[in-house]
Short mmCIF file of C-alpha atoms in Angstrom, two decimals:
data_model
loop_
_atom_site.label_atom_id
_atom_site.label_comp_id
_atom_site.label_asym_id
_atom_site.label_seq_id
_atom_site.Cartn_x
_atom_site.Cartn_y
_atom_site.Cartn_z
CA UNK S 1 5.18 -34.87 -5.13
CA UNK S 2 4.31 -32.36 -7.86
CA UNK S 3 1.15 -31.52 -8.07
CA UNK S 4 1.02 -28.21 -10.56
CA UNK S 5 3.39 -25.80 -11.77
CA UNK S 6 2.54 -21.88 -12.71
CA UNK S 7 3.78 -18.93 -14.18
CA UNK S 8 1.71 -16.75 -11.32
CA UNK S 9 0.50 -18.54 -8.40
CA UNK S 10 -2.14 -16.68 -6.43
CA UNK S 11 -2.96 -17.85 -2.98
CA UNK S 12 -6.50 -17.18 -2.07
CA UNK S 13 -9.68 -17.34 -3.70
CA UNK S 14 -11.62 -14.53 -2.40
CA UNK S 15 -12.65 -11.35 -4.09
CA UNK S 16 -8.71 -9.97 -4.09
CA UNK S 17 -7.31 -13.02 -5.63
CA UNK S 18 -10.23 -13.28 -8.43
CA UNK S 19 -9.94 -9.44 -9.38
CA UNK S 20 -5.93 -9.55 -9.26
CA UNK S 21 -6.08 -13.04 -11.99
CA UNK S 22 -9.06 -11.17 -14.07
CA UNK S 23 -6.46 -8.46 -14.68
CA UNK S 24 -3.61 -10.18 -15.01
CA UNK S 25 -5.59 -12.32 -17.96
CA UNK S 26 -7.15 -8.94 -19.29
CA UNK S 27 -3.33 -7.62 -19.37
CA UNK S 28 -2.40 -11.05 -21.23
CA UNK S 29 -1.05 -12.66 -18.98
CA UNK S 30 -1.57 -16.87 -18.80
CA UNK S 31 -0.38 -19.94 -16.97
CA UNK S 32 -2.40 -18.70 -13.87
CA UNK S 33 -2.86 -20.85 -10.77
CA UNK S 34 -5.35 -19.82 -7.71
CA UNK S 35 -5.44 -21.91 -4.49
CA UNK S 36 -8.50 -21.83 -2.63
CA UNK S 37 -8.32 -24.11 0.90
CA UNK S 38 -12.14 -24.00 0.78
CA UNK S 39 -14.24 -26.61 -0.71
CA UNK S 40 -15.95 -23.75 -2.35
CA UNK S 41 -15.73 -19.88 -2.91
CA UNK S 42 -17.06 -17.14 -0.82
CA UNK S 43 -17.06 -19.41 3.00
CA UNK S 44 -14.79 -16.41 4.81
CA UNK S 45 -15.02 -12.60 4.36
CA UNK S 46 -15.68 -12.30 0.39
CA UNK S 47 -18.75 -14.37 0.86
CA UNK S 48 -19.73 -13.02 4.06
CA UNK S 49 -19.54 -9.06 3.94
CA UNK S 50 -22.35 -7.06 3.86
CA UNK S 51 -22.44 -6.43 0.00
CA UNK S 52 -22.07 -2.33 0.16
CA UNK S 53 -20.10 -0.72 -1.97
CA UNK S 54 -18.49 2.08 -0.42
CA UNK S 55 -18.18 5.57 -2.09
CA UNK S 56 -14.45 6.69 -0.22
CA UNK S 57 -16.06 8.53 1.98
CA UNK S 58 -14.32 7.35 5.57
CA UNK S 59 -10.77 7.20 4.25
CA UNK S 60 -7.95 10.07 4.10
CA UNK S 61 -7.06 11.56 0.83
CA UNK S 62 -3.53 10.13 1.52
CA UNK S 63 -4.71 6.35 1.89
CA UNK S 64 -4.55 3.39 -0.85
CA UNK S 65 -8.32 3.30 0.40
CA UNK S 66 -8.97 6.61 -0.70
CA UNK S 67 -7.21 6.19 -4.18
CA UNK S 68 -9.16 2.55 -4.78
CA UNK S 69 -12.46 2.99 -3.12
CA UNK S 70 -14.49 4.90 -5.23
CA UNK S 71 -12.87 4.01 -9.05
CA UNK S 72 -13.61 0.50 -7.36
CA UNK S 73 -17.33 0.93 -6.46
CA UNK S 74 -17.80 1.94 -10.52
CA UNK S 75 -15.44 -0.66 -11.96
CA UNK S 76 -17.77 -3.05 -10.13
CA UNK S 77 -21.07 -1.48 -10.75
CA UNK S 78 -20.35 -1.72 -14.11
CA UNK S 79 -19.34 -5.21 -13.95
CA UNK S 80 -22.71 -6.33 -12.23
CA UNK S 81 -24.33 -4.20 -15.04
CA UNK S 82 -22.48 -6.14 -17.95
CA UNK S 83 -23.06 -9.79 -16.52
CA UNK S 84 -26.74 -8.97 -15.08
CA UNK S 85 -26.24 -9.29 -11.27
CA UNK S 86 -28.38 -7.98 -8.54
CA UNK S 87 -27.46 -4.40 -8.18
CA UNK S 88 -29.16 -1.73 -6.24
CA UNK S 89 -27.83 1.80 -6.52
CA UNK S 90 -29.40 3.45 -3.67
CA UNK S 91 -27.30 5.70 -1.81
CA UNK S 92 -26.69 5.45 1.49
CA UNK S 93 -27.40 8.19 4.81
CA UNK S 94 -24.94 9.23 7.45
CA UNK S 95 -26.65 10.24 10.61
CA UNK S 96 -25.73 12.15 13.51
CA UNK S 97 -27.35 10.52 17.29
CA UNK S 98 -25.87 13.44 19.11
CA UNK S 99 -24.83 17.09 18.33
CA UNK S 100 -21.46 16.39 19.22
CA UNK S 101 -20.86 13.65 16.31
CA UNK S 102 -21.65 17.40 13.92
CA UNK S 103 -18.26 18.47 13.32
CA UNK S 104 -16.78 14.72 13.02
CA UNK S 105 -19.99 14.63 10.13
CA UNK S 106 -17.92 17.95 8.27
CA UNK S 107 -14.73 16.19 8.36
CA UNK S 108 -16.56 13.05 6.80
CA UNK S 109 -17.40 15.59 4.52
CA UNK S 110 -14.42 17.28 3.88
CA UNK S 111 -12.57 13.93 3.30
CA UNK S 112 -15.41 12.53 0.56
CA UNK S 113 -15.10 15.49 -1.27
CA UNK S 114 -11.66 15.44 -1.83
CA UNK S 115 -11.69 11.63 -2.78
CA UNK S 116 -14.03 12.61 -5.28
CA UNK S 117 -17.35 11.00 -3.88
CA UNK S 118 -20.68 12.66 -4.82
CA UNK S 119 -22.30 13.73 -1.00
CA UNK S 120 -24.51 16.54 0.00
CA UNK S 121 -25.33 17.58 3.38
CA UNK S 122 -28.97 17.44 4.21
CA UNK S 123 -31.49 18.84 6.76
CA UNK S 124 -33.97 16.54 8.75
CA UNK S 125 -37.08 17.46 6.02
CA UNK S 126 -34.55 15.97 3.26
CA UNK S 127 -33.81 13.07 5.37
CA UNK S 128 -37.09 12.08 5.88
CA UNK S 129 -37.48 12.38 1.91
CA UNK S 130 -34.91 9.65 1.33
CA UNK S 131 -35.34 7.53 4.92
CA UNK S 132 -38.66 8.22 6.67
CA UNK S 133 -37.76 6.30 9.32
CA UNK S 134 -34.16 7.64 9.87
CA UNK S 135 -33.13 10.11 13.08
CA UNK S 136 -30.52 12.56 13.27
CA UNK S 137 -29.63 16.03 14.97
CA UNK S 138 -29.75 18.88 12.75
CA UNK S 139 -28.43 16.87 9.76
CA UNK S 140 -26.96 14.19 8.08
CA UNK S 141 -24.79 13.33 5.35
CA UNK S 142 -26.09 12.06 1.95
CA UNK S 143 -23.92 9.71 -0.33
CA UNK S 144 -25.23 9.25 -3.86
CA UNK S 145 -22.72 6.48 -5.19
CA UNK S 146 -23.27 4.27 -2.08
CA UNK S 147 -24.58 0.69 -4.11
CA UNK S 148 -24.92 -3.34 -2.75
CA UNK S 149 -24.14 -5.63 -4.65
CA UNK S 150 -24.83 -9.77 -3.97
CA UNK S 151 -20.86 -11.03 -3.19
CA UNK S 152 -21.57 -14.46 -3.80
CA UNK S 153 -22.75 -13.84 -7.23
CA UNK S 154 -19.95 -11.80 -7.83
CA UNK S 155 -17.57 -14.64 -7.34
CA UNK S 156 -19.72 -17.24 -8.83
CA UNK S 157 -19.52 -15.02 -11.94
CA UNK S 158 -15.67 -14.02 -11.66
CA UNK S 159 -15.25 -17.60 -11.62
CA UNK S 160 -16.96 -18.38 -14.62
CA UNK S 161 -15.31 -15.67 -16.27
CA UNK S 162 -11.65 -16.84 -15.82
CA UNK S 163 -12.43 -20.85 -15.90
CA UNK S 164 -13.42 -19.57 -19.92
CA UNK S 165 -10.54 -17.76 -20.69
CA UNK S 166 -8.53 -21.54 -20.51
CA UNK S 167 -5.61 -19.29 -18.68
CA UNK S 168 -6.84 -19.91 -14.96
CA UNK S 169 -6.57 -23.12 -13.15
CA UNK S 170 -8.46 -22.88 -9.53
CA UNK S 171 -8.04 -25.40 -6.85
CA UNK S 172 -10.22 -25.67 -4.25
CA UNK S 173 -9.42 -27.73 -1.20
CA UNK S 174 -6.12 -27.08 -1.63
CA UNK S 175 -3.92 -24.99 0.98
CA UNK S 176 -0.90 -23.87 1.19
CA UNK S 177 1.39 -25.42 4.27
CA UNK S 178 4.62 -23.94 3.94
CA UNK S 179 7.02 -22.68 1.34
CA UNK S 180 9.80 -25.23 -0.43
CA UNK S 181 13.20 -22.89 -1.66
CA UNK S 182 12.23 -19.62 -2.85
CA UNK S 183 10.04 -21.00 -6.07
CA UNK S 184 7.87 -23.91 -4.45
CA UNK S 185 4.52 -24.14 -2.34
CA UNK S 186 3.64 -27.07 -0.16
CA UNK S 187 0.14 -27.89 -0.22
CA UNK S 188 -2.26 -30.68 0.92
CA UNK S 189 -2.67 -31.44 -2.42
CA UNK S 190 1.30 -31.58 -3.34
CA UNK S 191 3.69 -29.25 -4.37
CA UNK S 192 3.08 -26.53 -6.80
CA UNK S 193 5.79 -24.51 -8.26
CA UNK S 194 5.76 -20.99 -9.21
CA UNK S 195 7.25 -18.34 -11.24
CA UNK S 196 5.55 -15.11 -9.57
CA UNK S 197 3.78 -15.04 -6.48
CA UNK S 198 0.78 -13.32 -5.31
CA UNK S 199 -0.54 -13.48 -1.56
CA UNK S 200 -4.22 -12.98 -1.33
CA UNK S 201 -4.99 -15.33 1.62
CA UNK S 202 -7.36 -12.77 3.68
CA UNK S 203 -7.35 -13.40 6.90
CA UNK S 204 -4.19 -15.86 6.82
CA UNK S 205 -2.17 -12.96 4.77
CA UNK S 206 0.18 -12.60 7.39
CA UNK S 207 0.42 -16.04 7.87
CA UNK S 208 1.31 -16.33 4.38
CA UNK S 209 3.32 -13.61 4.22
CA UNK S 210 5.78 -14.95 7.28
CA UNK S 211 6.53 -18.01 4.85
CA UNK S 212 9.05 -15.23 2.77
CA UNK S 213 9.89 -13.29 5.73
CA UNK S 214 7.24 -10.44 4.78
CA UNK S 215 5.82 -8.41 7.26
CA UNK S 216 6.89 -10.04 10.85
CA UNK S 217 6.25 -6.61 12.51
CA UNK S 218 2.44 -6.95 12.14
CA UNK S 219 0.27 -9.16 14.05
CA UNK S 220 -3.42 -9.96 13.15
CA UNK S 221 -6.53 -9.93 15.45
CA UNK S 222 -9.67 -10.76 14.12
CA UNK S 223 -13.06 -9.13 15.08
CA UNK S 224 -16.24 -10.67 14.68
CA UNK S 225 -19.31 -8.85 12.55
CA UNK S 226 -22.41 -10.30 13.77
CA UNK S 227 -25.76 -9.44 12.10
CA UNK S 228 -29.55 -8.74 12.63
CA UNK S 229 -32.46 -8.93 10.36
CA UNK S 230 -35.77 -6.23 10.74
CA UNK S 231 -38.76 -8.52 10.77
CA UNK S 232 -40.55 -8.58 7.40
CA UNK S 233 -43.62 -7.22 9.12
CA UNK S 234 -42.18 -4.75 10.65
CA UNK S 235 -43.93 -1.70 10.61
CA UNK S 236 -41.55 0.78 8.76
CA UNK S 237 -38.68 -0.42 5.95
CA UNK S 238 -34.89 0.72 4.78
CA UNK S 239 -35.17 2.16 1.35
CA UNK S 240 -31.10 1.99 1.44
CA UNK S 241 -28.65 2.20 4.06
CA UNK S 242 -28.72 4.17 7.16
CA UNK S 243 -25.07 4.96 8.83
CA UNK S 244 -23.83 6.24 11.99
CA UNK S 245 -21.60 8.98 12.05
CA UNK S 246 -18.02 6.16 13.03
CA UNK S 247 -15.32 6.76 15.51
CA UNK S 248 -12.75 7.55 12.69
CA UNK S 249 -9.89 6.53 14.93
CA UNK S 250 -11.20 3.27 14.50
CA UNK S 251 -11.52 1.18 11.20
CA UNK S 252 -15.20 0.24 12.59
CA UNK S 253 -18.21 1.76 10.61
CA UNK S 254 -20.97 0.42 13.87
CA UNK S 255 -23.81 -0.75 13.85
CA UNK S 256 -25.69 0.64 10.50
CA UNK S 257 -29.17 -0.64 8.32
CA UNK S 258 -28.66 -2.00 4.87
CA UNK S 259 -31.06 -3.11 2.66
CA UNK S 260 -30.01 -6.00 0.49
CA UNK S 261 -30.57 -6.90 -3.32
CA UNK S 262 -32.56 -9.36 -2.02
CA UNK S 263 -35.07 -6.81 -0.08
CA UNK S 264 -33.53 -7.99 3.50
CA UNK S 265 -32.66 -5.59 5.90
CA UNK S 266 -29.81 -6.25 7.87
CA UNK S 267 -29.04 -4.63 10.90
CA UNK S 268 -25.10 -5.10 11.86
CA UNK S 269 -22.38 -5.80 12.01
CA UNK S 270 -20.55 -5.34 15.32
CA UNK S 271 -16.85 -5.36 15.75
CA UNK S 272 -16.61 -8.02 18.27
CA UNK S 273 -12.91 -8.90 19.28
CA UNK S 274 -12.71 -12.77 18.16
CA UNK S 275 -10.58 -15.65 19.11
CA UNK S 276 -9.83 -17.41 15.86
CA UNK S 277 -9.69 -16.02 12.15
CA UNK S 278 -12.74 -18.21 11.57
CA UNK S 279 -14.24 -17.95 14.77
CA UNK S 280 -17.95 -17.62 13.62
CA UNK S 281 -20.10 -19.14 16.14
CA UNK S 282 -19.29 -18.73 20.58
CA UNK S 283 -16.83 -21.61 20.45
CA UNK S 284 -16.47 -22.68 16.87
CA UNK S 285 -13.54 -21.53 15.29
CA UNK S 286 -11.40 -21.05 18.34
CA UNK S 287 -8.02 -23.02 17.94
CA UNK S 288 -4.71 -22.76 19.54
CA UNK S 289 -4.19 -19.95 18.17
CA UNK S 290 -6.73 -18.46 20.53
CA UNK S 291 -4.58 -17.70 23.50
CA UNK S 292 -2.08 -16.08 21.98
CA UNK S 293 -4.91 -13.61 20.37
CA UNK S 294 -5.97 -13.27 23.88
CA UNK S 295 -2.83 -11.98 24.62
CA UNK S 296 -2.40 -9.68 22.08
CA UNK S 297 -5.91 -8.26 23.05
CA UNK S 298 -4.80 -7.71 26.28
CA UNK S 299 -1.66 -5.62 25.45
CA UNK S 300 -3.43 -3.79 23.10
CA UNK S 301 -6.38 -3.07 25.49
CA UNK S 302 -3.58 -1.88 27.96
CA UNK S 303 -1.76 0.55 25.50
CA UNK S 304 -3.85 1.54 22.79
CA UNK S 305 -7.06 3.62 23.95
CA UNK S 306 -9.71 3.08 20.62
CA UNK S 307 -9.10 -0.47 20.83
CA UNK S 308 -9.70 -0.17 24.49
CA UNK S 309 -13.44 1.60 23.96
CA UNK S 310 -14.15 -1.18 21.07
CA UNK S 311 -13.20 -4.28 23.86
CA UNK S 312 -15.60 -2.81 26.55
CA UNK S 313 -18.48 -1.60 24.15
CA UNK S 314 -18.25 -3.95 21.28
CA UNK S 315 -18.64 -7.82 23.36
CA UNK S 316 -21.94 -6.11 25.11
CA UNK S 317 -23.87 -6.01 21.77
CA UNK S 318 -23.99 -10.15 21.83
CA UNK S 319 -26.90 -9.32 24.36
CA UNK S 320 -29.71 -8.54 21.98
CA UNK S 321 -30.93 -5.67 24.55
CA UNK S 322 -27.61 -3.77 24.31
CA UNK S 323 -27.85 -4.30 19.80
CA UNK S 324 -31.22 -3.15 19.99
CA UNK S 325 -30.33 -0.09 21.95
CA UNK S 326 -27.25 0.95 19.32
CA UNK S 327 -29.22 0.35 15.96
CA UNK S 328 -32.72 2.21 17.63
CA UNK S 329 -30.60 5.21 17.71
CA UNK S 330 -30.16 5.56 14.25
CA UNK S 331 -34.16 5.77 13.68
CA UNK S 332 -37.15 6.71 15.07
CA UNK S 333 -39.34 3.64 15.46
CA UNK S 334 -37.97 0.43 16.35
CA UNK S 335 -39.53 -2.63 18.76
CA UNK S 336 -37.13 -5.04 20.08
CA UNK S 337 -39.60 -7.46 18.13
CA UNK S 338 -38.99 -5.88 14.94
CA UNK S 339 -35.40 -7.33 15.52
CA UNK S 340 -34.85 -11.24 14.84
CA UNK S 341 -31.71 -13.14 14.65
CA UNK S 342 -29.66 -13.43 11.34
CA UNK S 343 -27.14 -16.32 10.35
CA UNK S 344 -25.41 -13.86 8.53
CA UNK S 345 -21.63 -13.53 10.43
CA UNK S 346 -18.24 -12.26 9.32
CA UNK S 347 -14.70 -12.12 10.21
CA UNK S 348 -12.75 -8.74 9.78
CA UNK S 349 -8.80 -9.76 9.97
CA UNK S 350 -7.37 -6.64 11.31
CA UNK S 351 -3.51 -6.03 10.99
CA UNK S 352 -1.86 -4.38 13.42
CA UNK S 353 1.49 -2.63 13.86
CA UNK S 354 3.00 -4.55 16.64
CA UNK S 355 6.06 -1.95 17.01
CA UNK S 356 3.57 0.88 17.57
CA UNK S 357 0.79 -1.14 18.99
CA UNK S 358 -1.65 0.24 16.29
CA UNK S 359 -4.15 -0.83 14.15
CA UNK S 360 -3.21 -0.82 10.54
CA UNK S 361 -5.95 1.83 8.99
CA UNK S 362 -4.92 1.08 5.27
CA UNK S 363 -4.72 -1.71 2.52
CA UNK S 364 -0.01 -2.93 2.74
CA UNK S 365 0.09 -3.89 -0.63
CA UNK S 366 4.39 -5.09 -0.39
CA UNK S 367 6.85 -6.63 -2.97
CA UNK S 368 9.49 -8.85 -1.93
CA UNK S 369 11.07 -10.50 -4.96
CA UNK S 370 8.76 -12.37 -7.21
CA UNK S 371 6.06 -12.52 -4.31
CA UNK S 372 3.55 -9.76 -3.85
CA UNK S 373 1.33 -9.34 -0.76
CA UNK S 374 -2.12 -7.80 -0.18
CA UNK S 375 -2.03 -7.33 3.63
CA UNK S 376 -4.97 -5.99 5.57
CA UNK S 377 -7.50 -6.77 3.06
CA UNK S 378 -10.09 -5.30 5.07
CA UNK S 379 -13.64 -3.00 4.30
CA UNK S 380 -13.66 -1.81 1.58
CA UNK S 381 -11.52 -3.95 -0.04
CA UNK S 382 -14.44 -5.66 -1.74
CA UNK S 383 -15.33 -2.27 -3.10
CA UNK S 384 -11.95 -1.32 -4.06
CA UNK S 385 -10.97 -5.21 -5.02
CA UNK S 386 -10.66 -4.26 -9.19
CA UNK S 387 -9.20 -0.99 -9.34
CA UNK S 388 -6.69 -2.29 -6.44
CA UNK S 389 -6.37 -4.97 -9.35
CA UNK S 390 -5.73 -2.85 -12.09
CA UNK S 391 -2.95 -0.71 -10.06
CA UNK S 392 -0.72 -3.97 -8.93
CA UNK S 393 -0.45 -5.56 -12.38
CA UNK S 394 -0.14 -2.58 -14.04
CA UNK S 395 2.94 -1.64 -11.30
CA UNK S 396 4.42 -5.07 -10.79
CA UNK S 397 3.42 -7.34 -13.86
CA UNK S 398 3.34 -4.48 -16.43
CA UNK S 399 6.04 -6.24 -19.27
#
């Protein structure tokens, strides 16, 4: 049965799929569909992240993160500015717990310099000028364009935004089940037909993406981001966001203190390997899908080193003990009391290169056809989400 019919289908209602229809409609484009499987927006990683926008400071020059990071963080500063959303331009400090994380803290350097970010390096008297409260050895890295924004209110108000332009139909509830000829999506809701076709399904992209024979070389194993709050009477605050200096062989920032538009300071997340792209809770979220996750853990613990140090390190921080231990390096006071639980938890779906046995470091953004696919959609893909946007229509819907 028929249930809709579009001139560009987007699968995926998260902060990828909003940006991409936004600038399809600003390019004047019409006769948009999104698909959203969620009763409502923002329930999975768009929803859930921590809100930061990054200033392309981790990434190599090379990477699409690199390019789309920074251009990103203003494109959506400016947008919160425009509709009146919580913003909170604050910057954000990199700190150092040991002397040898020093020269890994110059090559963060190095790299946010040439992607054009605004840093400075600073001594322990200008640290405690910005972060009383923050620790480091010798010196830590200052990022000026570091912002948080509220996520949820970012959707709510992309939403809003295309529902008025008349061009954008959104379906909620609705998900895609398989793929009918080369032109028609199966859905719960009946079958919708399409003209172009963009995959922004998160952490089902490669899912998706196996419906048109896209991308079978990658796997995806999700890691889970779980989250502290400092008590409110604590007896020290977060004017921003305190950082550690991150294994950069690994996509994982650690353990780091961000102070929210709302004035709460989180304390998170970790990178927990999961067993289900929406396992959230111990058990919830864990499907059949789970063993075969396990098993791609296991070859990847076996082979690949980094991921081997995250899958010893990374399942210890459930114990509050061993997460209190991580985040009090970053600072110099800090009771276990001071730390209480948060219901705040996210899902990173992390791509990886199943011929190499790697994990995927960048955004895959592939063509095939009249389909496009955003693959890896991970951090900072929120931050990069519009000028990622602008670059796909303007390369593959430009008329």
């Amino acid at each position: 049965m028929s249930f809709d019919n579009a001139g560009i289908l987007i699968v995926g209602g998260g902060i990828i799929g909003l940006t991409i229809a936004r600038e399809l409609v600003k390019q004047g484009h019409g006769d948009i569909v999104i698909i959203e499987k969620e009763p409502e927006l923002g329930v999975h990683a768009s929803g859930r992240n921590s809100g930061v926008l990054h200033a392309g400071i981790y990434y190599s020059p090379d990477s699409l993160k690199a390019k789309s990071c920074l251009n990103g963080n203003f494109l959506m500063r400016e947008y919160c500015k425009e509709k009146g959303l919580p913003l909170l331009e604050s910057g954000k400090v990199i700190v150092t717990r040991t002397a040898a994380e020093l020269p890994v803290l110059d090559e963060l350097h190095r790299r946010a310099t040439a992607n054009g970010a605004k840093v400075e390096m600073i001594d322990e008297k200008q640290l405690a000028a910005i972060e009383p409260n923050a620790r480091t050895v010798e010196r830590a890295l200052f990022s000026h364009y570091t912002a948080v924004v509220d996520p949820k209110a970012v959707l709510k108000s992309l939403k809003k935004d295309l529902e008025r332009t008349g061009r954008v139909r959104l379906h909620l509830g609705c998900k895609m089940l398989g793929l009918k000829g080369s032109s028609t999506v199966v859905t719960n809701k009946g079958d919708i037909s399409f003209e172009r076709f963009i995959n922004a399904a998160g952490a089902y992209c490669n899912k998706v993406a196996g419906f048109f024979g896209v991308g079978s070389k990658y796997r995806l194993i999700p890691f889970k981001g779980v989250y502290r709050l400092l008590k409110k009477d604590a007896p020290f605050t977060v004017n921003s966001n305190i950082y550690p200096v991150p294994d950069i062989r690994n996509p994982f920032l650690g353990i780091h203190f961000t102070r929210s538009v709302h004035g709460d300071v989180y304390l998170g997340p970790t990178a927990i390997p999961a067993f289900g792209r929406e396992n959230y809770g111990i058990l919830s979220g864990i499907d059949a899908e789970a063993f075969s996750i396990a098993w791609q853990d296991l070859v990847l613990f076996l082979l690949n080193r980094p991921f081997r140090n995250v899958a010893l390190s990374e399942p210890l921080k459930y114990f509050p003990s061993y997460f209190f231990r991580d985040a009090a390096r970053l600072v110099k006071e800090l009771a276990p009391s001071d730390v209480v639980h948060a219901s705040k938890v996210g899902i990173r779906p992390q791509l990886v290169d199943w011929e190499k046995k790697e994990l995927v470091m960048d955004f895959l953004v592939v063509a095939d056809g009249s389909s496009l696919h955003v693959l890896n959609p991970i951090s900072p893909a929120f931050t990069s989400s519009m000028d990622l946007a602008q670059g796909m229509v303007a390369e593959h819907f430009s008329s």
